[in-house]
DNA sequence: ACATTAATTGTGT
DNA sequence: ACACAATTAATGT
């Protein structure tokens, strides 16, 4: 039972070196399974535990009051949601939405342990700082994309991210879904996709997109 | 196999 | 952005 957890930790989080830390992890944390398509954290929800993903893929969105969303980035095995770290210190509510796009397993680290662990386990301290840094960089990249790039470039960005994260050339997304995640209208996406198709970068199917070669874009 | 309907995509303003 | 046309996929008969 706990063997799964143990091996999951050592394969996806090899940076956790202290043996006492690892055994404490085993004691205090449990695995949570989230089926594909289900939310991990909803916008505005209290954060009581930090998810460390060990299987599957998780999409992170920003969401506004009337349900507009904006895709930010993917979380993969070995990643943690850094946004939730900040919530621990301020017992804040979540400012993002997290959605499992594949069947996903996470280790749930209770937030109450954070201050203690941060102070005594160096590898945990480093991990938190490092992932915070990585996510901050991604946020900046996302911000640049919106501020300085035109929509067609953003779309290519978006497709690249999906291709890389999901590790496939075939994306099962409707134009509507893409538009939603990029916070634009469906028509615009349709038109941009058609341009990409004409350049031979993608092939359009119904609720399906085959990526041929994005460098042609 | 065919008709009906719903969902997705295309186009013009 | 909106309205509507066209096309494709899904479902029932």
Short mmCIF file of C-alpha atoms (C1' of nucleotides) in Angstrom, two decimals:
data_model
loop_
_atom_site.label_atom_id
_atom_site.label_comp_id
_atom_site.label_asym_id
_atom_site.label_seq_id
_atom_site.Cartn_x
_atom_site.Cartn_y
_atom_site.Cartn_z
CA UNK A 1 0.00 0.00 0.00
CA UNK A 2 2.58 2.51 1.10
CA UNK A 3 5.10 0.96 -1.22
CA UNK A 4 3.50 2.78 -4.14
CA UNK A 5 3.94 6.04 -2.36
CA UNK A 6 7.49 5.23 -1.44
CA UNK A 7 8.60 4.41 -4.95
CA UNK A 8 6.60 7.31 -6.35
CA UNK A 9 8.55 9.66 -4.15
CA UNK A 10 11.93 8.30 -5.09
CA UNK A 11 11.27 8.27 -8.82
CA UNK A 12 9.55 11.63 -9.16
CA UNK A 13 11.09 13.51 -6.28
CA UNK A 14 14.64 12.21 -6.04
CA UNK A 15 15.69 15.54 -4.58
CA UNK A 16 14.12 14.60 -1.28
CA UNK A 17 17.15 13.08 0.35
CA UNK A 18 16.69 13.10 4.12
CA UNK A 19 15.49 9.71 5.28
CA UNK A 20 13.56 11.07 8.24
CA UNK A 21 11.88 13.52 5.93
CA UNK A 22 10.82 10.77 3.60
CA UNK A 23 9.43 8.66 6.38
CA UNK A 24 7.56 11.64 7.73
CA UNK A 25 6.17 12.21 4.25
CA UNK A 26 4.94 8.63 4.22
CA UNK A 27 3.27 9.07 7.57
CA UNK A 28 1.61 12.41 7.08
CA UNK A 29 0.62 12.37 3.42
CA UNK A 30 -1.80 10.37 1.43
CA UNK A 31 -2.31 9.80 -2.26
CA UNK A 32 -5.27 11.39 -3.87
CA UNK A 33 -6.56 10.10 -7.18
CA UNK A 34 -8.28 12.49 -9.57
CA UNK A 35 -9.97 10.96 -12.62
CA UNK A 36 -9.42 12.66 -15.97
CA UNK A 37 -11.59 15.71 -16.42
CA UNK A 38 -12.08 16.40 -12.74
CA UNK A 39 -10.94 19.50 -10.89
CA UNK A 40 -8.14 19.36 -8.37
CA UNK A 41 -8.68 22.79 -6.95
CA UNK A 42 -11.45 25.17 -7.81
CA UNK A 43 -11.15 28.90 -7.92
CA UNK A 44 -11.76 30.46 -4.53
CA UNK A 45 -11.34 27.23 -2.66
CA UNK A 46 -9.47 27.02 0.65
CA UNK A 47 -6.16 25.31 0.26
CA UNK A 48 -5.56 22.75 2.97
CA UNK A 49 -2.98 20.65 1.22
CA UNK A 50 -0.27 21.00 -1.38
CA UNK A 51 -0.49 18.62 -4.30
CA UNK A 52 2.70 17.02 -5.59
CA UNK A 53 1.84 15.31 -8.83
CA UNK A 54 3.19 11.81 -9.36
CA UNK A 55 1.04 10.60 -12.26
CA UNK A 56 -0.92 12.23 -15.05
CA UNK A 57 -1.18 15.81 -16.22
CA UNK A 58 -2.79 18.85 -14.63
CA UNK A 59 -3.83 22.06 -16.34
CA UNK A 60 -3.63 25.32 -14.44
CA UNK A 61 -6.01 28.15 -15.26
CA UNK A 62 -6.63 31.64 -14.14
CA UNK A 63 -10.32 32.28 -13.83
CA UNK A 64 -12.34 35.45 -13.36
CA UNK A 65 -15.63 36.05 -11.63
CA UNK A 66 -17.82 35.27 -14.59
CA UNK A 67 -16.09 32.09 -15.54
CA UNK A 68 -13.69 33.36 -18.18
CA UNK A 69 -10.59 31.30 -18.03
CA UNK A 70 -7.06 31.64 -19.23
CA UNK A 71 -4.78 28.67 -19.62
CA UNK A 72 -1.47 29.18 -17.85
CA UNK A 73 0.58 26.00 -17.84
CA UNK A 74 0.76 22.28 -17.30
CA UNK A 75 1.87 20.38 -14.23
CA UNK A 76 3.59 17.05 -14.76
CA UNK A 77 4.89 14.32 -12.49
CA UNK A 78 7.58 15.83 -10.29
CA UNK A 79 5.89 19.22 -10.25
CA UNK A 80 3.94 20.96 -7.52
CA UNK A 81 1.52 23.79 -7.71
CA UNK A 82 3.61 26.70 -6.52
CA UNK A 83 0.64 29.01 -6.32
CA UNK A 84 -0.61 26.97 -3.42
CA UNK A 85 2.63 27.53 -1.52
CA UNK A 86 1.78 31.14 -1.11
CA UNK A 87 -1.59 30.16 0.21
CA UNK A 88 -0.04 28.30 3.10
CA UNK A 89 1.47 31.32 4.74
CA UNK A 90 -1.59 33.47 4.45
CA UNK A 91 -4.19 30.71 4.72
CA UNK A 92 -5.47 32.12 1.50
CA UNK A 93 -7.95 30.88 -1.00
CA UNK A 94 -6.86 29.64 -4.40
CA UNK A 95 -6.53 32.16 -7.19
CA UNK A 96 -6.40 29.50 -9.86
CA UNK A 97 -8.23 26.46 -11.05
CA UNK A 98 -6.49 23.13 -11.54
CA UNK A 99 -7.95 20.45 -13.76
CA UNK A 100 -6.73 16.91 -14.26
CA UNK A 101 -6.54 16.20 -17.98
CA UNK A 102 -5.46 12.62 -17.46
CA UNK A 103 -6.07 10.24 -14.61
CA UNK A 104 -3.86 11.81 -12.04
CA UNK A 105 -2.34 10.89 -8.68
CA UNK A 106 -1.04 13.47 -6.28
CA UNK A 107 0.61 13.34 -2.90
CA UNK A 108 -1.32 15.57 -0.59
CA UNK A 109 0.92 17.48 1.78
CA UNK A 110 -1.05 19.13 4.58
CA UNK A 111 -0.28 22.82 4.77
CA UNK A 112 0.04 22.81 8.53
CA UNK A 113 3.34 20.93 8.15
CA UNK A 114 4.85 23.50 5.84
CA UNK A 115 6.46 25.90 8.31
CA UNK A 116 7.99 23.11 10.31
CA UNK A 117 9.31 21.19 7.32
CA UNK A 118 10.62 24.32 5.70
CA UNK A 119 12.75 25.01 8.71
CA UNK A 120 14.18 21.57 9.32
CA UNK A 121 14.39 19.81 5.95
CA UNK A 122 16.79 21.47 3.57
CA UNK A 123 15.74 19.49 0.51
CA UNK A 124 12.13 20.45 1.05
CA UNK A 125 13.11 24.07 1.47
CA UNK A 126 15.03 23.98 -1.76
CA UNK A 127 12.23 22.23 -3.57
CA UNK A 128 9.73 24.88 -2.56
CA UNK A 129 11.98 27.74 -3.54
CA UNK A 130 12.93 26.12 -6.84
CA UNK A 131 9.43 25.30 -7.96
CA UNK A 132 8.31 28.74 -6.93
CA UNK A 133 11.00 30.11 -9.15
CA UNK A 134 10.12 27.88 -12.09
CA UNK A 135 6.45 28.76 -11.92
CA UNK A 136 7.21 32.42 -11.63
CA UNK A 137 9.21 32.19 -14.83
CA UNK A 138 6.33 30.48 -16.54
CA UNK A 139 3.98 33.14 -15.36
CA UNK A 140 6.24 35.81 -16.80
CA UNK A 141 6.37 33.93 -20.08
CA UNK A 142 2.59 33.76 -20.13
CA UNK A 143 2.39 37.46 -19.39
CA UNK A 144 4.81 38.29 -22.21
CA UNK A 145 2.82 36.18 -24.56
CA UNK A 146 -0.33 38.11 -23.84
CA UNK A 147 1.22 41.54 -23.69
CA UNK A 148 3.63 41.44 -26.59
CA UNK A 149 2.55 38.73 -28.99
CA UNK A 150 -0.32 38.69 -31.39
CA UNK A 151 -3.01 36.13 -31.12
CA UNK A 152 -1.69 33.92 -33.90
CA UNK A 153 1.63 33.56 -32.12
CA UNK A 154 -0.14 32.84 -28.88
CA UNK A 155 -2.09 30.09 -30.57
CA UNK A 156 1.09 28.46 -31.79
CA UNK A 157 2.46 28.75 -28.26
CA UNK A 158 -0.63 27.13 -26.91
CA UNK A 159 -0.44 24.27 -29.38
CA UNK A 160 3.21 23.72 -28.63
CA UNK A 161 2.55 23.51 -24.91
CA UNK A 162 -0.15 20.95 -25.42
CA UNK A 163 1.89 18.91 -27.82
CA UNK A 164 4.82 18.84 -25.45
CA UNK A 165 2.88 18.26 -22.26
CA UNK A 166 0.48 15.65 -23.54
CA UNK A 167 3.20 14.10 -25.64
CA UNK A 168 1.05 13.68 -28.73
CA UNK A 169 0.51 15.27 -32.12
CA UNK A 170 -3.22 14.77 -31.99
CA UNK A 171 -5.12 17.15 -29.75
CA UNK A 172 -8.75 16.39 -29.07
CA UNK A 173 -9.96 19.92 -28.71
CA UNK A 174 -12.74 21.83 -30.42
CA UNK A 175 -12.10 25.35 -31.61
CA UNK A 176 -14.50 26.47 -28.93
CA UNK A 177 -12.45 24.88 -26.16
CA UNK A 178 -9.25 26.44 -27.42
CA UNK A 179 -10.94 29.82 -27.65
CA UNK A 180 -12.15 29.44 -24.09
CA UNK A 181 -8.74 28.62 -22.71
CA UNK A 182 -7.17 31.51 -24.56
CA UNK A 183 -10.03 33.78 -23.69
CA UNK A 184 -10.99 34.72 -27.26
CA UNK A 185 -13.83 33.98 -29.59
CA UNK A 186 -14.25 30.73 -31.42
CA UNK A 187 -14.40 32.36 -34.86
CA UNK A 188 -10.98 33.87 -34.44
CA UNK A 189 -9.52 30.51 -33.55
CA UNK A 190 -11.20 28.87 -36.51
CA UNK A 191 -9.75 31.44 -38.86
CA UNK A 192 -6.27 31.26 -37.40
CA UNK A 193 -6.31 27.49 -37.49
CA UNK A 194 -7.27 27.53 -41.11
CA UNK A 195 -4.29 29.73 -41.88
CA UNK A 196 -2.08 27.28 -40.03
CA UNK A 197 -3.58 24.46 -42.04
CA UNK A 198 -2.86 26.27 -45.29
CA UNK A 199 0.74 26.63 -44.24
CA UNK A 200 0.81 22.91 -43.58
CA UNK A 201 1.50 23.30 -39.88
CA UNK A 202 -1.61 21.46 -38.73
CA UNK A 203 -4.43 19.34 -40.02
CA UNK A 204 -7.94 20.18 -38.88
CA UNK A 205 -10.45 17.53 -37.99
CA UNK A 206 -13.65 17.70 -36.04
CA UNK A 207 -12.88 18.28 -32.35
CA UNK A 208 -9.47 17.14 -33.31
CA UNK A 209 -6.25 18.74 -34.40
CA UNK A 210 -3.25 17.04 -35.83
CA UNK A 211 -0.01 18.91 -35.46
CA UNK A 212 2.21 18.45 -38.48
CA UNK A 213 4.97 20.98 -38.09
CA UNK A 214 4.63 24.11 -36.04
CA UNK A 215 7.83 25.60 -37.37
CA UNK A 216 5.95 26.29 -40.58
CA UNK A 217 3.66 28.65 -38.74
"C1'" DA B 1 -29.53 2.09 -44.36
"C1'" DC B 2 -31.94 6.29 -43.76
"C1'" DA B 3 -33.74 10.37 -41.40
"C1'" DT B 4 -33.39 13.41 -37.58
"C1'" DT B 5 -30.82 16.12 -34.38
"C1'" DA B 6 -27.06 18.01 -32.10
"C1'" DA B 7 -22.51 19.79 -32.24
"C1'" DT B 8 -18.91 21.85 -34.61
"C1'" DT B 9 -17.01 24.76 -38.00
"C1'" DG B 10 -17.22 28.44 -41.87
"C1'" DT B 11 -18.37 32.99 -43.55
"C1'" DG B 12 -20.21 37.64 -44.25
"C1'" DT B 13 -21.38 41.73 -42.10
"C1'" DA C 1 -19.05 40.19 -31.93
"C1'" DC C 2 -23.18 38.47 -33.99
"C1'" DA C 3 -26.11 35.86 -37.02
"C1'" DC C 4 -26.72 32.32 -39.86
"C1'" DA C 5 -25.10 28.64 -43.32
"C1'" DA C 6 -22.81 24.47 -43.98
"C1'" DT C 7 -20.83 20.33 -42.64
"C1'" DT C 8 -19.94 16.49 -39.83
"C1'" DA C 9 -20.82 13.24 -36.12
"C1'" DA C 10 -24.25 10.91 -33.12
"C1'" DT C 11 -28.54 8.76 -32.42
"C1'" DG C 12 -32.83 6.66 -33.21
"C1'" DT C 13 -35.95 4.11 -36.31
#
